[in-house]
mmCIF file with all atom_site columns, C-alpha atoms (C1' of nucleotides) in Angstrom:
data_model
loop_
_atom_site.group_PDB
_atom_site.id
_atom_site.type_symbol
_atom_site.label_atom_id
_atom_site.label_alt_id
_atom_site.label_comp_id
_atom_site.label_asym_id
_atom_site.label_entity_id
_atom_site.label_seq_id
_atom_site.pdbx_PDB_ins_code
_atom_site.Cartn_x
_atom_site.Cartn_y
_atom_site.Cartn_z
_atom_site.occupancy
_atom_site.B_iso_or_equiv
_atom_site.pdbx_formal_charge
_atom_site.auth_seq_id
_atom_site.auth_comp_id
_atom_site.auth_asym_id
_atom_site.auth_atom_id
_atom_site.pdbx_PDB_model_num
ATOM 1   C CA    . MET A 1 1   ? -14.500 8.038   17.010  1.00 94.00 ? 74  MET A CA    1
ATOM 2   C CA    . ARG A 1 2   ? -12.360 10.659  16.329  1.00 97.00 ? 75  ARG A CA    1
ATOM 3   C CA    . ILE A 1 3   ? -10.228 12.100  13.355  1.00 98.00 ? 76  ILE A CA    1
ATOM 4   C CA    . LEU A 1 4   ? -6.555  11.916  13.964  1.00 98.00 ? 77  LEU A CA    1
ATOM 5   C CA    . PRO A 1 5   ? -5.202  15.022  14.195  1.00 98.00 ? 78  PRO A CA    1
ATOM 6   C CA    . ALA A 1 6   ? -2.018  16.752  12.121  1.00 98.00 ? 79  ALA A CA    1
ATOM 7   C CA    . ASP A 1 7   ? -0.211  16.075  15.022  1.00 97.00 ? 80  ASP A CA    1
ATOM 8   C CA    . PHE A 1 8   ? 0.161   12.348  14.766  1.00 98.00 ? 81  PHE A CA    1
ATOM 9   C CA    . TYR A 1 9   ? 1.783   12.381  11.406  1.00 98.00 ? 82  TYR A CA    1
ATOM 10  C CA    . PHE A 1 10  ? 4.171   14.534  12.392  1.00 98.00 ? 83  PHE A CA    1
ATOM 11  C CA    . GLN A 1 11  ? 5.820   12.157  14.795  1.00 98.00 ? 84  GLN A CA    1
ATOM 12  C CA    . ASP A 1 12  ? 8.759   9.999   13.875  1.00 97.00 ? 85  ASP A CA    1
ATOM 13  C CA    . THR A 1 13  ? 7.340   7.976   10.714  1.00 98.00 ? 86  THR A CA    1
ATOM 14  C CA    . VAL A 1 14  ? 8.280   4.708   12.346  1.00 97.00 ? 87  VAL A CA    1
ATOM 15  C CA    . GLU A 1 15  ? 6.434   5.925   14.915  1.00 98.00 ? 88  GLU A CA    1
ATOM 16  C CA    . VAL A 1 16  ? 3.651   6.187   12.710  1.00 98.00 ? 89  VAL A CA    1
ATOM 17  C CA    . SER A 1 17  ? 3.539   2.938   11.460  1.00 98.00 ? 90  SER A CA    1
ATOM 18  C CA    . ARG A 1 18  ? 3.784   1.588   14.831  1.00 97.00 ? 91  ARG A CA    1
ATOM 19  C CA    . GLN A 1 19  ? 0.195   3.994   16.259  1.00 98.00 ? 92  GLN A CA    1
ATOM 20  C CA    . LEU A 1 20  ? -1.550  3.456   12.793  1.00 98.00 ? 93  LEU A CA    1
ATOM 21  C CA    . LEU A 1 21  ? -1.940  -0.296  14.104  1.00 98.00 ? 94  LEU A CA    1
ATOM 22  C CA    . GLY A 1 22  ? -5.512  -0.268  15.515  1.00 98.00 ? 95  GLY A CA    1
ATOM 23  C CA    . LYS A 1 23  ? -6.673  3.002   14.048  1.00 98.00 ? 96  LYS A CA    1
ATOM 24  C CA    . LEU A 1 24  ? -9.810  3.106   11.815  1.00 98.00 ? 97  LEU A CA    1
ATOM 25  C CA    . LEU A 1 25  ? -9.486  3.551   8.044   1.00 98.00 ? 98  LEU A CA    1
ATOM 26  C CA    . VAL A 1 26  ? -12.832 5.291   6.955   1.00 98.00 ? 99  VAL A CA    1
ATOM 27  C CA    . HIS A 1 27  ? -14.320 5.524   3.365   1.00 97.00 ? 100 HIS A CA    1
ATOM 28  C CA    . GLU A 1 28  ? -17.421 7.584   3.234   1.00 97.00 ? 101 GLU A CA    1
ATOM 29  C CA    . LYS A 1 29  ? -18.405 6.807   -0.473  1.00 95.00 ? 102 LYS A CA    1
ATOM 30  C CA    . ASN A 1 30  ? -21.194 8.849   -0.207  1.00 93.00 ? 103 ASN A CA    1
ATOM 31  C CA    . GLU A 1 31  ? -24.124 8.946   1.909   1.00 93.00 ? 104 GLU A CA    1
ATOM 32  C CA    . LYS A 1 32  ? -25.240 5.314   1.592   1.00 92.00 ? 105 LYS A CA    1
ATOM 33  C CA    . GLN A 1 33  ? -22.337 3.894   1.463   1.00 95.00 ? 106 GLN A CA    1
ATOM 34  C CA    . ILE A 1 34  ? -19.168 3.884   3.962   1.00 97.00 ? 107 ILE A CA    1
ATOM 35  C CA    . TYR A 1 35  ? -16.336 1.211   4.514   1.00 97.00 ? 108 TYR A CA    1
ATOM 36  C CA    . ILE A 1 36  ? -14.735 1.024   7.865   1.00 98.00 ? 109 ILE A CA    1
ATOM 37  C CA    . GLY A 1 37  ? -11.514 -1.053  8.943   1.00 97.00 ? 110 GLY A CA    1
ATOM 38  C CA    . ARG A 1 38  ? -9.258  -1.349  11.743  1.00 98.00 ? 111 ARG A CA    1
ATOM 39  C CA    . ILE A 1 39  ? -5.927  -1.163  10.461  1.00 98.00 ? 112 ILE A CA    1
ATOM 40  C CA    . VAL A 1 40  ? -3.632  -4.110  11.224  1.00 97.00 ? 113 VAL A CA    1
ATOM 41  C CA    . GLU A 1 41  ? -0.493  -4.173  9.251   1.00 97.00 ? 114 GLU A CA    1
ATOM 42  C CA    . THR A 1 42  ? 1.823   -1.363  8.222   1.00 97.00 ? 115 THR A CA    1
ATOM 43  C CA    . GLU A 1 43  ? 4.929   -0.646  6.400   1.00 97.00 ? 116 GLU A CA    1
ATOM 44  C CA    . ALA A 1 44  ? 7.250   2.449   6.593   1.00 97.00 ? 117 ALA A CA    1
ATOM 45  C CA    . TYR A 1 45  ? 9.066   4.087   3.793   1.00 97.00 ? 118 TYR A CA    1
ATOM 46  C CA    . LEU A 1 46  ? 11.838  6.364   5.188   1.00 96.00 ? 119 LEU A CA    1
ATOM 47  C CA    . GLY A 1 47  ? 11.994  8.756   1.702   1.00 95.00 ? 120 GLY A CA    1
ATOM 48  C CA    . ASN A 1 48  ? 15.403  10.146  1.242   1.00 94.00 ? 121 ASN A CA    1
ATOM 49  C CA    . GLU A 1 49  ? 17.319  7.449   2.972   1.00 93.00 ? 122 GLU A CA    1
ATOM 50  C CA    . ASP A 1 50  ? 15.542  4.208   2.053   1.00 95.00 ? 123 ASP A CA    1
ATOM 51  C CA    . PRO A 1 51  ? 16.339  2.685   -1.333  1.00 93.00 ? 124 PRO A CA    1
ATOM 52  C CA    . ALA A 1 52  ? 12.770  0.563   -1.643  1.00 94.00 ? 125 ALA A CA    1
ATOM 53  C CA    . CYS A 1 53  ? 11.083  3.981   -1.225  1.00 95.00 ? 126 CYS A CA    1
ATOM 54  C CA    . HIS A 1 54  ? 9.672   6.077   -3.907  1.00 95.00 ? 127 HIS A CA    1
ATOM 55  C CA    . SER A 1 55  ? 11.348  8.889   -3.047  1.00 95.00 ? 128 SER A CA    1
ATOM 56  C CA    . TYR A 1 56  ? 14.586  7.510   -2.181  1.00 94.00 ? 129 TYR A CA    1
ATOM 57  C CA    . GLY A 1 57  ? 17.290  10.490  -2.640  1.00 93.00 ? 130 GLY A CA    1
ATOM 58  C CA    . LEU A 1 58  ? 14.389  13.339  -2.501  1.00 94.00 ? 131 LEU A CA    1
ATOM 59  C CA    . ARG A 1 59  ? 13.503  11.917  -6.358  1.00 93.00 ? 132 ARG A CA    1
ATOM 60  C CA    . ARG A 1 60  ? 11.125  14.321  -7.610  1.00 93.00 ? 133 ARG A CA    1
ATOM 61  C CA    . THR A 1 61  ? 8.795   12.855  -10.393 1.00 93.00 ? 134 THR A CA    1
ATOM 62  C CA    . PRO A 1 62  ? 4.516   13.120  -10.985 1.00 92.00 ? 135 PRO A CA    1
ATOM 63  C CA    . ARG A 1 63  ? 4.088   9.878   -9.275  1.00 94.00 ? 136 ARG A CA    1
ATOM 64  C CA    . VAL A 1 64  ? 6.029   10.602  -5.882  1.00 96.00 ? 137 VAL A CA    1
ATOM 65  C CA    . GLU A 1 65  ? 5.300   13.944  -5.838  1.00 95.00 ? 138 GLU A CA    1
ATOM 66  C CA    . THR A 1 66  ? 2.765   13.575  -3.711  1.00 96.00 ? 139 THR A CA    1
ATOM 67  C CA    . MET A 1 67  ? 4.291   12.592  -0.773  1.00 97.00 ? 140 MET A CA    1
ATOM 68  C CA    . TYR A 1 68  ? 6.361   16.076  -0.704  1.00 97.00 ? 141 TYR A CA    1
ATOM 69  C CA    . LEU A 1 69  ? 2.751   17.070  0.285   1.00 97.00 ? 142 LEU A CA    1
ATOM 70  C CA    . PRO A 1 70  ? 2.628   17.728  4.559   1.00 97.00 ? 143 PRO A CA    1
ATOM 71  C CA    . GLY A 1 71  ? 1.605   14.652  6.937   1.00 97.00 ? 144 GLY A CA    1
ATOM 72  C CA    . GLY A 1 72  ? -1.638  13.720  6.736   1.00 97.00 ? 145 GLY A CA    1
ATOM 73  C CA    . HIS A 1 73  ? -2.122  13.182  2.873   1.00 97.00 ? 146 HIS A CA    1
ATOM 74  C CA    . SER A 1 74  ? -2.944  10.176  1.141   1.00 97.00 ? 147 SER A CA    1
ATOM 75  C CA    . TYR A 1 75  ? -0.933  8.713   -1.191  1.00 97.00 ? 148 TYR A CA    1
ATOM 76  C CA    . VAL A 1 76  ? -2.097  6.354   -3.960  1.00 97.00 ? 149 VAL A CA    1
ATOM 77  C CA    . TYR A 1 77  ? -0.440  4.435   -6.579  1.00 96.00 ? 150 TYR A CA    1
ATOM 78  C CA    . PHE A 1 78  ? -0.906  2.066   -9.348  1.00 95.00 ? 151 PHE A CA    1
ATOM 79  C CA    . ILE A 1 79  ? 0.930   -1.264  -9.243  1.00 95.00 ? 152 ILE A CA    1
ATOM 80  C CA    . TYR A 1 80  ? 1.522   -4.360  -11.406 1.00 94.00 ? 153 TYR A CA    1
ATOM 81  C CA    . GLY A 1 81  ? -0.426  -3.134  -14.043 1.00 92.00 ? 154 GLY A CA    1
ATOM 82  C CA    . MET A 1 82  ? -3.881  -4.167  -11.950 1.00 93.00 ? 155 MET A CA    1
ATOM 83  C CA    . TYR A 1 83  ? -3.732  -2.761  -8.276  1.00 96.00 ? 156 TYR A CA    1
ATOM 84  C CA    . PHE A 1 84  ? -3.828  0.042   -6.293  1.00 96.00 ? 157 PHE A CA    1
ATOM 85  C CA    . CYS A 1 85  ? -1.515  0.763   -2.864  1.00 97.00 ? 158 CYS A CA    1
ATOM 86  C CA    . PHE A 1 86  ? -3.075  3.024   0.006   1.00 97.00 ? 159 PHE A CA    1
ATOM 87  C CA    . ASN A 1 87  ? -0.467  5.067   2.390   1.00 97.00 ? 160 ASN A CA    1
ATOM 88  C CA    . VAL A 1 88  ? -0.471  7.922   4.416   1.00 98.00 ? 161 VAL A CA    1
ATOM 89  C CA    . VAL A 1 89  ? 2.169   10.940  4.402   1.00 98.00 ? 162 VAL A CA    1
ATOM 90  C CA    . THR A 1 90  ? 4.308   11.619  7.189   1.00 98.00 ? 163 THR A CA    1
ATOM 91  C CA    . GLY A 1 91  ? 6.567   15.067  7.966   1.00 97.00 ? 164 GLY A CA    1
ATOM 92  C CA    . ASP A 1 92  ? 6.636   17.709  6.200   1.00 95.00 ? 165 ASP A CA    1
ATOM 93  C CA    . GLU A 1 93  ? 7.421   19.190  2.675   1.00 94.00 ? 166 GLU A CA    1
ATOM 94  C CA    . HIS A 1 94  ? 10.933  18.120  3.073   1.00 94.00 ? 167 HIS A CA    1
ATOM 95  C CA    . THR A 1 95  ? 10.566  14.548  4.312   1.00 96.00 ? 168 THR A CA    1
ATOM 96  C CA    . PRO A 1 96  ? 8.893   12.538  1.465   1.00 97.00 ? 169 PRO A CA    1
ATOM 97  C CA    . GLU A 1 97  ? 7.931   9.444   3.696   1.00 97.00 ? 170 GLU A CA    1
ATOM 98  C CA    . ALA A 1 98  ? 4.791   7.684   4.283   1.00 97.00 ? 171 ALA A CA    1
ATOM 99  C CA    . VAL A 1 99  ? 3.028   4.518   5.820   1.00 98.00 ? 172 VAL A CA    1
ATOM 100 C CA    . LEU A 1 100 ? 1.844   1.756   3.513   1.00 97.00 ? 173 LEU A CA    1
ATOM 101 C CA    . VAL A 1 101 ? -1.383  0.436   4.805   1.00 97.00 ? 174 VAL A CA    1
ATOM 102 C CA    . ARG A 1 102 ? -1.020  -3.228  4.077   1.00 97.00 ? 175 ARG A CA    1
ATOM 103 C CA    . ALA A 1 103 ? -4.403  -5.008  5.657   1.00 97.00 ? 176 ALA A CA    1
ATOM 104 C CA    . VAL A 1 104 ? -7.239  -3.972  7.879   1.00 97.00 ? 177 VAL A CA    1
ATOM 105 C CA    . HIS A 1 105 ? -10.042 -6.210  9.448   1.00 97.00 ? 178 HIS A CA    1
ATOM 106 C CA    . PRO A 1 106 ? -12.880 -4.921  8.037   1.00 96.00 ? 179 PRO A CA    1
ATOM 107 C CA    . LEU A 1 107 ? -16.051 -4.122  10.015  1.00 97.00 ? 180 LEU A CA    1
ATOM 108 C CA    . THR A 1 108 ? -18.492 -1.920  8.156   1.00 97.00 ? 181 THR A CA    1
ATOM 109 C CA    . GLY A 1 109 ? -19.670 -1.767  4.598   1.00 97.00 ? 182 GLY A CA    1
ATOM 110 C CA    . LEU A 1 110 ? -18.904 -5.969  5.005   1.00 96.00 ? 183 LEU A CA    1
ATOM 111 C CA    . LYS A 1 111 ? -21.036 -6.823  1.982   1.00 96.00 ? 184 LYS A CA    1
ATOM 112 C CA    . GLU A 1 112 ? -20.380 -3.817  -0.445  1.00 96.00 ? 185 GLU A CA    1
ATOM 113 C CA    . MET A 1 113 ? -16.898 -5.115  0.289   1.00 96.00 ? 186 MET A CA    1
ATOM 114 C CA    . GLN A 1 114 ? -17.436 -9.269  -0.908  1.00 95.00 ? 187 GLN A CA    1
ATOM 115 C CA    . ASN A 1 115 ? -19.132 -7.665  -4.002  1.00 95.00 ? 188 ASN A CA    1
ATOM 116 C CA    . ASN A 1 116 ? -16.004 -5.745  -4.976  1.00 96.00 ? 189 ASN A CA    1
ATOM 117 C CA    . ARG A 1 117 ? -13.682 -8.420  -4.242  1.00 95.00 ? 190 ARG A CA    1
ATOM 118 C CA    . ASN A 1 118 ? -15.824 -11.073 -5.607  1.00 93.00 ? 191 ASN A CA    1
ATOM 119 C CA    . THR A 1 119 ? -15.614 -13.469 -2.373  1.00 93.00 ? 192 THR A CA    1
ATOM 120 C CA    . SER A 1 120 ? -17.422 -14.051 0.521   1.00 90.00 ? 193 SER A CA    1
ATOM 121 C CA    . SER A 1 121 ? -14.403 -15.034 2.278   1.00 90.00 ? 194 SER A CA    1
ATOM 122 C CA    . LEU A 1 122 ? -14.331 -12.170 5.415   1.00 90.00 ? 195 LEU A CA    1
ATOM 123 C CA    . LYS A 1 123 ? -10.630 -13.189 5.803   1.00 91.00 ? 196 LYS A CA    1
ATOM 124 C CA    . LYS A 1 124 ? -9.055  -12.325 2.384   1.00 93.00 ? 197 LYS A CA    1
ATOM 125 C CA    . LEU A 1 125 ? -11.589 -9.031  2.002   1.00 95.00 ? 198 LEU A CA    1
ATOM 126 C CA    . ALA A 1 126 ? -8.613  -6.818  2.729   1.00 96.00 ? 199 ALA A CA    1
ATOM 127 C CA    . ASP A 1 127 ? -5.373  -8.689  4.365   1.00 96.00 ? 200 ASP A CA    1
ATOM 128 C CA    . GLY A 1 128 ? -3.392  -7.264  1.655   1.00 96.00 ? 201 GLY A CA    1
ATOM 129 C CA    . PRO A 1 129 ? -2.476  -3.439  0.023   1.00 97.00 ? 202 PRO A CA    1
ATOM 130 C CA    . GLY A 1 130 ? -4.252  -4.255  -3.146  1.00 97.00 ? 203 GLY A CA    1
ATOM 131 C CA    . LYS A 1 131 ? -7.190  -5.910  -1.878  1.00 97.00 ? 204 LYS A CA    1
ATOM 132 C CA    . LEU A 1 132 ? -7.657  -3.678  1.178   1.00 97.00 ? 205 LEU A CA    1
ATOM 133 C CA    . CYS A 1 133 ? -8.128  -0.968  -1.540  1.00 97.00 ? 206 CYS A CA    1
ATOM 134 C CA    . GLN A 1 134 ? -9.872  -2.800  -4.306  1.00 97.00 ? 207 GLN A CA    1
ATOM 135 C CA    . ALA A 1 135 ? -12.386 -3.536  -1.092  1.00 97.00 ? 208 ALA A CA    1
ATOM 136 C CA    . PHE A 1 136 ? -12.712 0.277   -0.149  1.00 97.00 ? 209 PHE A CA    1
ATOM 137 C CA    . GLU A 1 137 ? -13.264 1.109   -3.653  1.00 97.00 ? 210 GLU A CA    1
ATOM 138 C CA    . ILE A 1 138 ? -9.656  3.301   -3.345  1.00 97.00 ? 211 ILE A CA    1
ATOM 139 C CA    . ASN A 1 139 ? -8.470  4.416   -6.539  1.00 95.00 ? 212 ASN A CA    1
ATOM 140 C CA    . SER A 1 140 ? -6.159  7.064   -7.982  1.00 94.00 ? 213 SER A CA    1
ATOM 141 C CA    . SER A 1 141 ? -8.675  9.620   -7.775  1.00 95.00 ? 214 SER A CA    1
ATOM 142 C CA    . HIS A 1 142 ? -8.409  9.159   -3.739  1.00 96.00 ? 215 HIS A CA    1
ATOM 143 C CA    . ASN A 1 143 ? -4.287  10.210  -4.891  1.00 96.00 ? 216 ASN A CA    1
ATOM 144 C CA    . GLY A 1 144 ? -2.933  13.494  -2.570  1.00 96.00 ? 217 GLY A CA    1
ATOM 145 C CA    . LEU A 1 145 ? -6.380  13.791  -0.590  1.00 97.00 ? 218 LEU A CA    1
ATOM 146 C CA    . SER A 1 146 ? -6.545  15.458  2.726   1.00 97.00 ? 219 SER A CA    1
ATOM 147 C CA    . LEU A 1 147 ? -7.221  12.901  5.650   1.00 97.00 ? 220 LEU A CA    1
ATOM 148 C CA    . PHE A 1 148 ? -8.802  15.246  7.950   1.00 98.00 ? 221 PHE A CA    1
ATOM 149 C CA    . LYS A 1 149 ? -12.000 15.554  5.927   1.00 96.00 ? 222 LYS A CA    1
ATOM 150 C CA    . PRO A 1 150 ? -14.193 12.639  4.282   1.00 96.00 ? 223 PRO A CA    1
ATOM 151 C CA    . PRO A 1 151 ? -14.180 10.522  2.049   1.00 96.00 ? 224 PRO A CA    1
ATOM 152 C CA    . LEU A 1 152 ? -11.042 9.684   3.230   1.00 97.00 ? 225 LEU A CA    1
ATOM 153 C CA    . THR A 1 153 ? -9.949  9.784   7.049   1.00 98.00 ? 226 THR A CA    1
ATOM 154 C CA    . VAL A 1 154 ? -8.209  7.454   9.892   1.00 98.00 ? 227 VAL A CA    1
ATOM 155 C CA    . GLN A 1 155 ? -9.747  7.902   13.126  1.00 98.00 ? 228 GLN A CA    1
ATOM 156 C CA    . GLU A 1 156 ? -9.709  6.271   16.433  1.00 98.00 ? 229 GLU A CA    1
ATOM 157 C CA    . ASP A 1 157 ? -11.908 4.759   18.866  1.00 97.00 ? 230 ASP A CA    1
ATOM 158 C CA    . GLU A 1 158 ? -11.251 3.143   22.167  1.00 97.00 ? 231 GLU A CA    1
ATOM 159 C CA    . PHE A 1 159 ? -9.199  0.279   20.822  1.00 97.00 ? 232 PHE A CA    1
ATOM 160 C CA    . ILE A 1 160 ? -5.917  -0.492  22.306  1.00 97.00 ? 233 ILE A CA    1
ATOM 161 C CA    . TRP A 1 161 ? -3.606  -3.618  21.772  1.00 97.00 ? 234 TRP A CA    1
ATOM 162 C CA    . GLN A 1 162 ? -1.195  -5.036  23.762  1.00 96.00 ? 235 GLN A CA    1
ATOM 163 C CA    . GLU A 1 163 ? 2.410   -4.881  22.810  1.00 96.00 ? 236 GLU A CA    1
ATOM 164 C CA    . ASN A 1 164 ? 2.705   -8.471  22.866  1.00 95.00 ? 237 ASN A CA    1
ATOM 165 C CA    . ASP A 1 165 ? 0.530   -8.732  20.174  1.00 96.00 ? 238 ASP A CA    1
ATOM 166 C CA    . LEU A 1 166 ? 3.025   -6.514  17.872  1.00 96.00 ? 239 LEU A CA    1
ATOM 167 C CA    . GLU A 1 167 ? 4.989   -8.108  15.434  1.00 95.00 ? 240 GLU A CA    1
ATOM 168 C CA    . ILE A 1 168 ? 8.125   -6.640  13.563  1.00 96.00 ? 241 ILE A CA    1
ATOM 169 C CA    . SER A 1 169 ? 9.490   -7.864  10.594  1.00 94.00 ? 242 SER A CA    1
ATOM 170 C CA    . GLU A 1 170 ? 10.780  -7.157  7.462   1.00 93.00 ? 243 GLU A CA    1
ATOM 171 C CA    . ARG A 1 171 ? 9.272   -5.641  4.277   1.00 94.00 ? 244 ARG A CA    1
ATOM 172 C CA    . ILE A 1 172 ? 7.666   -7.638  1.731   1.00 91.00 ? 245 ILE A CA    1
ATOM 173 C CA    . GLY A 1 173 ? 7.922   -7.909  -2.218  1.00 89.00 ? 246 GLY A CA    1
ATOM 174 C CA    . LEU A 1 174 ? 10.861  -5.241  -1.929  1.00 88.00 ? 247 LEU A CA    1
ATOM 175 C CA    . GLY A 1 175 ? 13.141  -5.777  -5.423  1.00 78.00 ? 248 GLY A CA    1
ATOM 176 C CA    . SER A 1 176 ? 17.338  -6.458  -5.492  1.00 76.00 ? 249 SER A CA    1
ATOM 177 C CA    . SER A 1 177 ? 17.701  -2.305  -6.021  1.00 78.00 ? 250 SER A CA    1
ATOM 178 C CA    . ALA A 1 178 ? 16.219  -1.803  -2.494  1.00 81.00 ? 251 ALA A CA    1
ATOM 179 C CA    . GLY A 1 179 ? 19.677  -3.609  -1.350  1.00 81.00 ? 252 GLY A CA    1
ATOM 180 C CA    . ASP A 1 180 ? 20.453  -4.499  2.608   1.00 87.00 ? 253 ASP A CA    1
ATOM 181 C CA    . SER A 1 181 ? 17.007  -2.126  2.986   1.00 91.00 ? 254 SER A CA    1
ATOM 182 C CA    . CYS A 1 182 ? 14.990  -4.861  1.972   1.00 90.00 ? 255 CYS A CA    1
ATOM 183 C CA    . HIS A 1 183 ? 15.997  -6.369  5.930   1.00 91.00 ? 256 HIS A CA    1
ATOM 184 C CA    . TRP A 1 184 ? 15.058  -3.197  7.707   1.00 94.00 ? 257 TRP A CA    1
ATOM 185 C CA    . PRO A 1 185 ? 12.783  -3.740  10.402  1.00 95.00 ? 258 PRO A CA    1
ATOM 186 C CA    . LEU A 1 186 ? 9.726   -1.580  9.064   1.00 96.00 ? 259 LEU A CA    1
ATOM 187 C CA    . ARG A 1 187 ? 6.626   -3.980  8.996   1.00 96.00 ? 260 ARG A CA    1
ATOM 188 C CA    . PHE A 1 188 ? 4.422   -3.972  11.624  1.00 97.00 ? 261 PHE A CA    1
ATOM 189 C CA    . ARG A 1 189 ? 1.868   -6.320  12.484  1.00 96.00 ? 262 ARG A CA    1
ATOM 190 C CA    . LEU A 1 190 ? -0.690  -7.065  15.193  1.00 96.00 ? 263 LEU A CA    1
ATOM 191 C CA    . LYS A 1 191 ? -0.982  -10.675 15.679  1.00 94.00 ? 264 LYS A CA    1
ATOM 192 C CA    . SER A 1 192 ? -3.998  -11.576 16.945  1.00 93.00 ? 265 SER A CA    1
ATOM 193 C CA    . PHE A 1 193 ? -5.451  -10.301 13.588  1.00 90.00 ? 266 PHE A CA    1
ATOM 194 C CA    . VAL A 1 194 ? -3.283  -12.242 10.756  1.00 79.00 ? 267 VAL A CA    1
ATOM 195 C CA    . SER A 1 195 ? -3.124  -16.162 10.439  1.00 64.00 ? 268 SER A CA    1
ATOM 196 C CA    . ASN A 1 196 ? 0.122   -16.156 8.579   1.00 55.00 ? 269 ASN A CA    1
ATOM 197 C "C1'" . DT  B 2 1   ? 9.920   6.919   -28.034 1.00 69.10 ? 188 DT  B "C1'" 1
ATOM 198 C "C1'" . DT  B 2 2   ? 11.216  2.225   -26.171 1.00 69.10 ? 189 DT  B "C1'" 1
ATOM 199 C "C1'" . DG  B 2 3   ? 12.272  -1.625  -22.833 1.00 69.10 ? 190 DG  B "C1'" 1
ATOM 200 C "C1'" . DC  B 2 4   ? 12.034  -2.920  -18.627 1.00 69.10 ? 191 DC  B "C1'" 1
ATOM 201 C "C1'" . DC  B 2 5   ? 10.590  -3.763  -13.943 1.00 69.10 ? 192 DC  B "C1'" 1
ATOM 202 C "C1'" . DG  B 2 6   ? 7.804   -3.977  -9.964  1.00 69.10 ? 193 DG  B "C1'" 1
ATOM 203 C "C1'" . DA  B 2 7   ? 5.619   -1.626  -1.699  1.00 69.10 ? 194 DA  B "C1'" 1
ATOM 204 C "C1'" . DT  B 2 8   ? 0.443   -7.656  -5.640  1.00 69.10 ? 195 DT  B "C1'" 1
ATOM 205 C "C1'" . DT  B 2 9   ? -2.464  -11.203 -5.998  1.00 69.10 ? 196 DT  B "C1'" 1
ATOM 206 C "C1'" . DA  B 2 10  ? -5.301  -15.500 -7.928  1.00 69.10 ? 197 DA  B "C1'" 1
ATOM 207 C "C1'" . DC  B 2 11  ? -4.691  -19.909 -9.369  1.00 69.10 ? 198 DC  B "C1'" 1
ATOM 208 C "C1'" . DC  B 2 12  ? -2.316  -23.673 -10.507 1.00 69.10 ? 199 DC  B "C1'" 1
ATOM 209 C "C1'" . DT  B 2 13  ? 0.173   -28.242 -8.981  1.00 69.10 ? 200 DT  B "C1'" 1
ATOM 210 C "C1'" . DG  C 3 1   ? 5.821   -23.156 -4.149  1.00 69.10 ? 146 DG  C "C1'" 1
ATOM 211 C "C1'" . DG  C 3 2   ? 5.439   -21.255 -8.982  1.00 69.10 ? 147 DG  C "C1'" 1
ATOM 212 C "C1'" . DT  C 3 3   ? 3.901   -18.317 -12.076 1.00 69.10 ? 148 DT  C "C1'" 1
ATOM 213 C "C1'" . DA  C 3 4   ? 1.276   -15.675 -15.156 1.00 69.10 ? 149 DA  C "C1'" 1
ATOM 214 C "C1'" . DA  C 3 5   ? -2.044  -11.478 -15.528 1.00 69.10 ? 150 DA  C "C1'" 1
ATOM 215 C "C1'" . DT  C 3 6   ? -0.890  -6.618  -16.950 1.00 69.10 ? 151 DT  C "C1'" 1
ATOM 216 C "C1'" . DC  C 3 7   ? 0.382   -1.083  -17.357 1.00 69.10 ? 152 DC  C "C1'" 1
ATOM 217 C "C1'" . DG  C 3 8   ? 2.294   2.875   -15.843 1.00 69.10 ? 153 DG  C "C1'" 1
ATOM 218 C "C1'" . DG  C 3 9   ? 6.897   4.842   -14.308 1.00 69.10 ? 154 DG  C "C1'" 1
ATOM 219 C "C1'" . DC  C 3 10  ? 10.276  5.491   -15.548 1.00 69.10 ? 155 DC  C "C1'" 1
ATOM 220 C "C1'" . DA  C 3 11  ? 15.513  5.661   -17.212 1.00 69.10 ? 156 DA  C "C1'" 1
ATOM 221 C "C1'" . DA  C 3 12  ? 17.866  4.993   -20.708 1.00 69.10 ? 157 DA  C "C1'" 1
ATOM 222 C "C1'" . DC  C 3 13  ? 18.676  5.467   -25.205 1.00 69.10 ? 158 DC  C "C1'" 1
#
DNA sequence: TTGCCGATTACCT
DNA sequence: GGTAATCGGCAAC
């Protein structure tokens, strides 16, 4: 396994979304506790020109400030009063774009994830953005962290996926304020890892 | 300072 | 398939 280099996050954000599929999300909470999962679903959020994005129109508020960090940082935000969502920041300080990691296939730390999620089901462990944060113990304390060093990193191994396993669709859960952008094809998933 | 709403999930029917 | 739970961000007042 090797940590993805900075170059990776300075590609086009849509390209980063696609290429994050199959990569490994690693949370080394401490020496005894490590969580690893393979990324199987992502969504791209395109900053300035994306009405569905928190940083639409280059808006700057305390919450979205971390999206203006250089690519390779984490953007974690709180939603619906009870869940966190984990994003990867892309581009430079002028392009506040990010990729939402929507689902991972759990590999390491399964027992603790089941405990965190209070379920014995392996499938439901991290098959949603709020769920994966709960399983991996990712919260607001991880907002703005560099992804090039522990505790939070994105790594790659030998795994590769086939082009015909890629499914591209519209993004999920966007409100009416997103307008036409809710139809943009910015959601990417590996079909062989998801059921619905 | 107030009030609405959300990049969700679990649970019920 | 529908809805409650639950609270911080943000825009308007």
